XYZ file of C-alpha atoms in Angstrom:
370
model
C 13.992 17.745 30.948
C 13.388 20.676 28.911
C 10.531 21.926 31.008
C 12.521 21.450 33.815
C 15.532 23.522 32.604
C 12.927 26.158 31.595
C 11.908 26.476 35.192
C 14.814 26.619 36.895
C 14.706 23.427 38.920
C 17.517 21.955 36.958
C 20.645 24.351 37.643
C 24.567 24.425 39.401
C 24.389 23.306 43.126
C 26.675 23.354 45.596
C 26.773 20.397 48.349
C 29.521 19.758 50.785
C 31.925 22.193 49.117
C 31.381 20.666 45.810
C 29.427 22.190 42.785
C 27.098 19.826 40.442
C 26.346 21.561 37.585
C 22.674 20.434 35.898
C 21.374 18.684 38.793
C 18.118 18.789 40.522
C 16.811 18.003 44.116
C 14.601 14.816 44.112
C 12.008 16.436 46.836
C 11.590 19.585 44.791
C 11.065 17.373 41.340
C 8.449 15.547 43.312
C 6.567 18.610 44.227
C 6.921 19.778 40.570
C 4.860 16.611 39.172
C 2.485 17.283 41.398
C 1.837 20.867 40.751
C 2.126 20.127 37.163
C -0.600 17.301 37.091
C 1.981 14.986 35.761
C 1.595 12.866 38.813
C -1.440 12.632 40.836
C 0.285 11.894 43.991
C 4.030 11.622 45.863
C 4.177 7.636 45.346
C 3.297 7.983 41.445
C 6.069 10.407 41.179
C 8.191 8.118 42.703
C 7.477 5.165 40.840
C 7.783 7.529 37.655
C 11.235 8.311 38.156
C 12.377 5.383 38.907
C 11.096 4.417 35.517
C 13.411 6.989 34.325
C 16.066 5.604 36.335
C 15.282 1.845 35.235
C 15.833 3.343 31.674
C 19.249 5.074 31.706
C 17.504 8.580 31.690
C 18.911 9.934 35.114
C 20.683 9.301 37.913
C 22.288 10.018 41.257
C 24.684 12.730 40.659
C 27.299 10.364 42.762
C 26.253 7.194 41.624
C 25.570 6.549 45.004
C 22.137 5.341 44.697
C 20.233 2.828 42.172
C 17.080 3.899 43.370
C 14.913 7.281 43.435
C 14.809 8.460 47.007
C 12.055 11.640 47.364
C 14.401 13.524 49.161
C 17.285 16.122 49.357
C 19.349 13.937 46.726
C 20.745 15.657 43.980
C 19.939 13.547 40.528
C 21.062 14.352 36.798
C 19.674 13.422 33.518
C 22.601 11.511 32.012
C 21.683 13.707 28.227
C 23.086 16.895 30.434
C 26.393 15.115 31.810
C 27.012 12.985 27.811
C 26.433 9.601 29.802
C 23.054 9.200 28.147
C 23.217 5.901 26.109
C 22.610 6.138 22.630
C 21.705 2.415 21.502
C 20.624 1.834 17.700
C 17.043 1.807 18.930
C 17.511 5.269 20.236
C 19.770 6.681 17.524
C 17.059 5.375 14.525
C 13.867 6.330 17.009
C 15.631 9.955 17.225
C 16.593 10.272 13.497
C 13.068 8.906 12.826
C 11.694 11.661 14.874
C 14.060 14.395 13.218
C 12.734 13.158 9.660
C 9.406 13.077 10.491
C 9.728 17.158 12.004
C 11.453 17.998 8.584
C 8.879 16.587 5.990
C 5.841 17.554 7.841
C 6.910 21.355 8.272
C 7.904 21.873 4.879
C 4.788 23.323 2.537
C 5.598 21.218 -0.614
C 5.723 17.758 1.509
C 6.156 14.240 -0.407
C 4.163 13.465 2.516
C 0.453 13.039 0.461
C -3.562 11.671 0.288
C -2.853 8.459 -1.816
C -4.607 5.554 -3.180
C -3.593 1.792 -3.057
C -5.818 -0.912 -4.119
C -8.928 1.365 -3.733
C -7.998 2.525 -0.668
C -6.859 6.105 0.216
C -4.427 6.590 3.004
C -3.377 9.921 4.610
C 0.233 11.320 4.369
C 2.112 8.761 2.534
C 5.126 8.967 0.376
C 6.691 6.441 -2.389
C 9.838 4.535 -1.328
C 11.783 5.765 -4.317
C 10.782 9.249 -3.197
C 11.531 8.907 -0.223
C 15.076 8.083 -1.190
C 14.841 11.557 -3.716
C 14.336 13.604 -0.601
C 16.569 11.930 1.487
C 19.683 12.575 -0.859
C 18.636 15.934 -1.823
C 18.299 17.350 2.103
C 21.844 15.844 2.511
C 20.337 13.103 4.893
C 22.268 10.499 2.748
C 24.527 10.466 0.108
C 23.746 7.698 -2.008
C 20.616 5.614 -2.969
C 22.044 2.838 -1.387
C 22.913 4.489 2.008
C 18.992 5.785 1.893
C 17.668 2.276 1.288
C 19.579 1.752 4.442
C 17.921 4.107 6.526
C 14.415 3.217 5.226
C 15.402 0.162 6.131
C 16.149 0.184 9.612
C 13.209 2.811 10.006
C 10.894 -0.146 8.841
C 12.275 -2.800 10.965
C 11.901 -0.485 14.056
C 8.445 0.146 13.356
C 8.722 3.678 12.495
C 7.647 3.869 8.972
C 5.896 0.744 7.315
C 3.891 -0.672 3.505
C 0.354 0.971 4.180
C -0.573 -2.462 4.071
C 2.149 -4.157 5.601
C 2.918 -6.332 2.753
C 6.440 -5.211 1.690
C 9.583 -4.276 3.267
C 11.424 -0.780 2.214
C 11.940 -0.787 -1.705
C 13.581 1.931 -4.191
C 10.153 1.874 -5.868
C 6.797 3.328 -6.243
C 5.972 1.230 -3.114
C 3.959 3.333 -1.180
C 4.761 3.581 2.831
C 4.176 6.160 5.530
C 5.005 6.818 8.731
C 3.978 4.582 11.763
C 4.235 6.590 15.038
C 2.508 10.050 15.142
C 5.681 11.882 16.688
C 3.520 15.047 17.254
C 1.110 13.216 20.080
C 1.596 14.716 23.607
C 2.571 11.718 25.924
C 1.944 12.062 29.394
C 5.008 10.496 32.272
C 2.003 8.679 33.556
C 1.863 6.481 30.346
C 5.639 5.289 31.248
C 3.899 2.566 34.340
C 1.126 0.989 31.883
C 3.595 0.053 28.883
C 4.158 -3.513 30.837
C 0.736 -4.138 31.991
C -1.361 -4.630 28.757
C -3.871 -7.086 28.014
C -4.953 -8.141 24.425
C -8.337 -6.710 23.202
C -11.282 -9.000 23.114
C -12.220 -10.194 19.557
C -15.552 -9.578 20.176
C -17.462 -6.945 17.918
C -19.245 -5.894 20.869
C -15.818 -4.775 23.264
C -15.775 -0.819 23.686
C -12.800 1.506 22.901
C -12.303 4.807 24.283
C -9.774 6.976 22.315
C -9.562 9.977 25.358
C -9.535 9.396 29.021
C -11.090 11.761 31.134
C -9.058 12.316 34.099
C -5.348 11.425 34.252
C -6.131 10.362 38.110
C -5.986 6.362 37.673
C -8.337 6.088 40.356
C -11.307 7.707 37.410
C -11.226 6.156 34.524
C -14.634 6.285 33.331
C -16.943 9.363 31.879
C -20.396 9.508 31.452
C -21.704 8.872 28.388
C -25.194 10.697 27.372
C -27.811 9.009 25.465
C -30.862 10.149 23.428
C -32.761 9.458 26.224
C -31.419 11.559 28.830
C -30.514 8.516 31.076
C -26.673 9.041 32.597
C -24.452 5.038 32.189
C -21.022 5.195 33.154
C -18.662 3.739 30.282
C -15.229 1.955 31.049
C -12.450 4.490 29.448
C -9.439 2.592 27.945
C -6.195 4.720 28.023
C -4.874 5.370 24.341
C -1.531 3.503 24.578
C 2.171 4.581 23.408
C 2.092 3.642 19.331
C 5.511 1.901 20.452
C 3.910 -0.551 22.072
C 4.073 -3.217 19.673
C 3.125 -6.769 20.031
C 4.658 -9.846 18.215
C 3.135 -11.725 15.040
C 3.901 -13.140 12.050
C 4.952 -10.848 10.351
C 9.114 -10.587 9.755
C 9.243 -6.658 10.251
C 7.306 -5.277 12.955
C 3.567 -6.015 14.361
C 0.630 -3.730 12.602
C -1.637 -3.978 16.618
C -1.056 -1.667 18.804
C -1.484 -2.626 22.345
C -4.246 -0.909 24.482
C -3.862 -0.181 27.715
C -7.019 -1.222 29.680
C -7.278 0.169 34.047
C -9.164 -2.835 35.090
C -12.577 -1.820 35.316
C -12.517 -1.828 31.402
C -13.298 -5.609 31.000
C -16.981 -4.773 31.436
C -18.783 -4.436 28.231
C -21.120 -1.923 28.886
C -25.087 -2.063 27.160
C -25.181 -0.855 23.367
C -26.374 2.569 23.003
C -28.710 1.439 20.048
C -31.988 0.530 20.132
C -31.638 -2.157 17.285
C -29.145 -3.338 15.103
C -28.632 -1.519 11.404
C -26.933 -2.664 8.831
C -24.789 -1.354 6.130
C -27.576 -2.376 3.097
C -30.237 -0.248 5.681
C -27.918 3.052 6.232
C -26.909 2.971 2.643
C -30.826 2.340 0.595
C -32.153 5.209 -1.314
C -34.038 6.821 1.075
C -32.889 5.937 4.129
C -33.874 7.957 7.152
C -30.239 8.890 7.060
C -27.797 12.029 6.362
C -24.141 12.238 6.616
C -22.131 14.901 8.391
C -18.286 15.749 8.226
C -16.890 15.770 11.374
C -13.563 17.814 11.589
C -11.895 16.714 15.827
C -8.334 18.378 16.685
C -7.264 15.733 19.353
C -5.819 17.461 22.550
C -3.082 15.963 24.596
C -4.956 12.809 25.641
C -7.095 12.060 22.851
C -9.835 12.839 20.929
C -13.161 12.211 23.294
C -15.251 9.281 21.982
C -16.170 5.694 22.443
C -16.575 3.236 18.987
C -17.987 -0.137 19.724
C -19.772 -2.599 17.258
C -18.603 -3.563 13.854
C -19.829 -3.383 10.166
C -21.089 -0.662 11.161
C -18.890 0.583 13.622
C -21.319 3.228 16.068
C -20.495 5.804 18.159
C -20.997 4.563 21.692
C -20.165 7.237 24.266
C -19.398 11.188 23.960
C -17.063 12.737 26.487
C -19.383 16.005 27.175
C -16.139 18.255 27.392
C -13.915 16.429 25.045
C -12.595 17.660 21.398
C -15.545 15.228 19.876
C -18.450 16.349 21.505
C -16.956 20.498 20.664
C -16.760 19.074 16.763
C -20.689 17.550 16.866
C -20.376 14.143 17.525
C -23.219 12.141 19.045
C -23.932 8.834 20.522
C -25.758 6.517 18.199
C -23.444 8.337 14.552
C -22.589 5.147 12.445
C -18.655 5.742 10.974
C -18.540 6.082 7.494
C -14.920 7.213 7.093
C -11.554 7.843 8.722
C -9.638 10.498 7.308
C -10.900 10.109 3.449
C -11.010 6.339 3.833
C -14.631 4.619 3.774
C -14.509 2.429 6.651
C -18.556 0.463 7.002
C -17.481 -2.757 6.259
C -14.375 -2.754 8.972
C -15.074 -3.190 12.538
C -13.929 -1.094 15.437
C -10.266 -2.650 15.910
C -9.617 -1.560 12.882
C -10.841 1.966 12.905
C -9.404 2.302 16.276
C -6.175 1.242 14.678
C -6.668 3.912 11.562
C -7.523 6.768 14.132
C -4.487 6.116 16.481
C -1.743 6.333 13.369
C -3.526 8.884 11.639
C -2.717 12.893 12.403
C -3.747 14.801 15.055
C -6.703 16.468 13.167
C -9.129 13.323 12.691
C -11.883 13.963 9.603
C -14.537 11.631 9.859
C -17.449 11.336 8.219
C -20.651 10.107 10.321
C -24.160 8.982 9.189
C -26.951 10.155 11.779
C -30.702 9.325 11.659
C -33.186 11.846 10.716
C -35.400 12.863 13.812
């Protein structure tokens, strides 16, 4: 909507002697996705803003019609006429998002490296902390009212326990924030958020954390082995960390869904000649050094393929992706995610880690001496 205002498309227009102020033609909108590669073709864009139609976001400037016609139809986005609906959901994602903005751009954050049980997790803040900070930036005025808030942030699944074992507490319970709010989302990602399958339990099932080409007709890259030979890897999309799926658990679910095109159900060959394991790559001596890999993730990811478990392996580079720019090679073992030692956890798991963790991924690899 923004980009749209910047550019002119959405503006006063006159039609049958009548002005609409902040409207837009459907036909030129159409042409705009195009040009701006956030739809690969006319019927996409369609089916795009009809999602945004289906949601509440805009509409006919009449009322006239439920559906998005790619034509001369002038349409509105209900946030520049007030008739925008603002649900709970949308009123605690939005005030989620606002917090988030605040506490990250702020030099002296509460947002901090901490340790639970052994385990160090990246910018996390204590519930009674929290609360602190909330009172003193005049976001609530009591300790009861902030409770509140953490509260419903929690249940929506915007903050949450590091290890999902509590709900929000005035304590030294340490928590941090769910959805990365700073990740680019393409339109494109609006049609897959229905059509996810569950990941295979098997060790062996590949994730790709950047897809190549936003045209839904690619979604695979090459991956380069040691040996020069070209295989073509399935990509899986990164999905919206939104997408949550039920469980047990009374709050919110800890998976996020993954959003696989359907040529991803192949499991392609491991890139390793033999199996290692954790006792081999960590011996005295091993033919073995670690690097520190430092990947800025661009707006669809950050370029790399993890497959196997305990130890996870890096299966597939993308040749022109953030990864491959930061060193990373086919045939790396994962030591650690973002200060947190991760050989003994298989890829779901780091997957998950990655995905919720900041933009600017720190890993640390083990490679094999040549």
């Amino acid at each position: 909507r923004l980009r749209l205002h910047d550019g002119k498309l959405i503006k006063d227009r006159r039609y049958h002697l009548r002005t609409y102020p902040n409207c837009f033609v459907a036909k030129e909108l159409t042409d705009w996705l195009i040009d701006h590669k956030e739809a690969p073709d006319r019927e996409t864009g369609i089916r795009l803003m009809q999602k945004l139609m289906d949601h509440y976001i805009i509409h006919h400037v009449c009322d006239e019609h439920s559906d998005y016609k790619d034509a001369k139809l002038l349409y509105r986005f209900r946030k520049d006429d007030g008739t925008f609906p603002l649900n709970k959901d949308v009123k605690v994602f939005m005030r989620g998002q606002s917090l988030y903005e605040k506490l990250v751009s702020v030099e002296e954050s509460i947002l901090k490296v901490r340790e639970e049980n052994s385990v160090k997790y990246q910018r996390t803040f204590l519930g009674c902390e929290m609360i602190d900070w909330l009172i003193q930036e005049g976001e609530a005025e009591n300790r009861k009212e902030a409770v509140e808030l953490g509260r419903a942030l929690l249940e929506h699944g915007i903050i949450q326990h590091v290890s999902n074992r509590h709900h929000f507490f005035d304590s030294n319970i340490l928590y941090q924030f769910w959805i990365n709010f700073r990740r680019r989302r393409r339109l494109t990602e609006l049609l897959n958020e229905n059509s996810s399958c569950a990941l295979s339990e098997s060790p062996d099932s590949p994730f790709c954390l950047r897809k190549l080409n936003p045209d839904p007709g690619n979604t695979s890259f090459l991956s380069v082995q040691t040996n020069k030979e070209i295989k073509i890897v399935s990509a899986v999309r990164r999905s919206s960390i939104t997408s949550l799926t039920g469980n047990s658990n009374p709050y919110f679910s800890t998976t996020p869904t993954l959003v696989f095109p359907p040529v991803a159900e192949c499991n392609p060959k491991s890139v390793l000649k033999r199996p290692v394991t954790n006792e081999e790559l960590l011996s005295p001596g091993a033919p073995y050094i670690k690097k520190t890999l430092t990947i800025v993730g661009d707006a669809v990811g950050w370029g790399f393929v993890v497959r196997g478990g305990r130890p996870c392996h890096i299966q597939a580079v993308d040749p022109g992706g953030p990864a491959a720019a930061a060193g990373m090679k086919v045939c790396q073992f994962v030591f650690s995610v973002n200060g947190m030692y991760v050989l003994h956890l298989d890829y779901q798991t780091i997957s998950s880690l990655i995905m919720t963790g900041p933009r600017t991924l720190v890993m640390e690899v083990m490679e094999a001496i040549e």
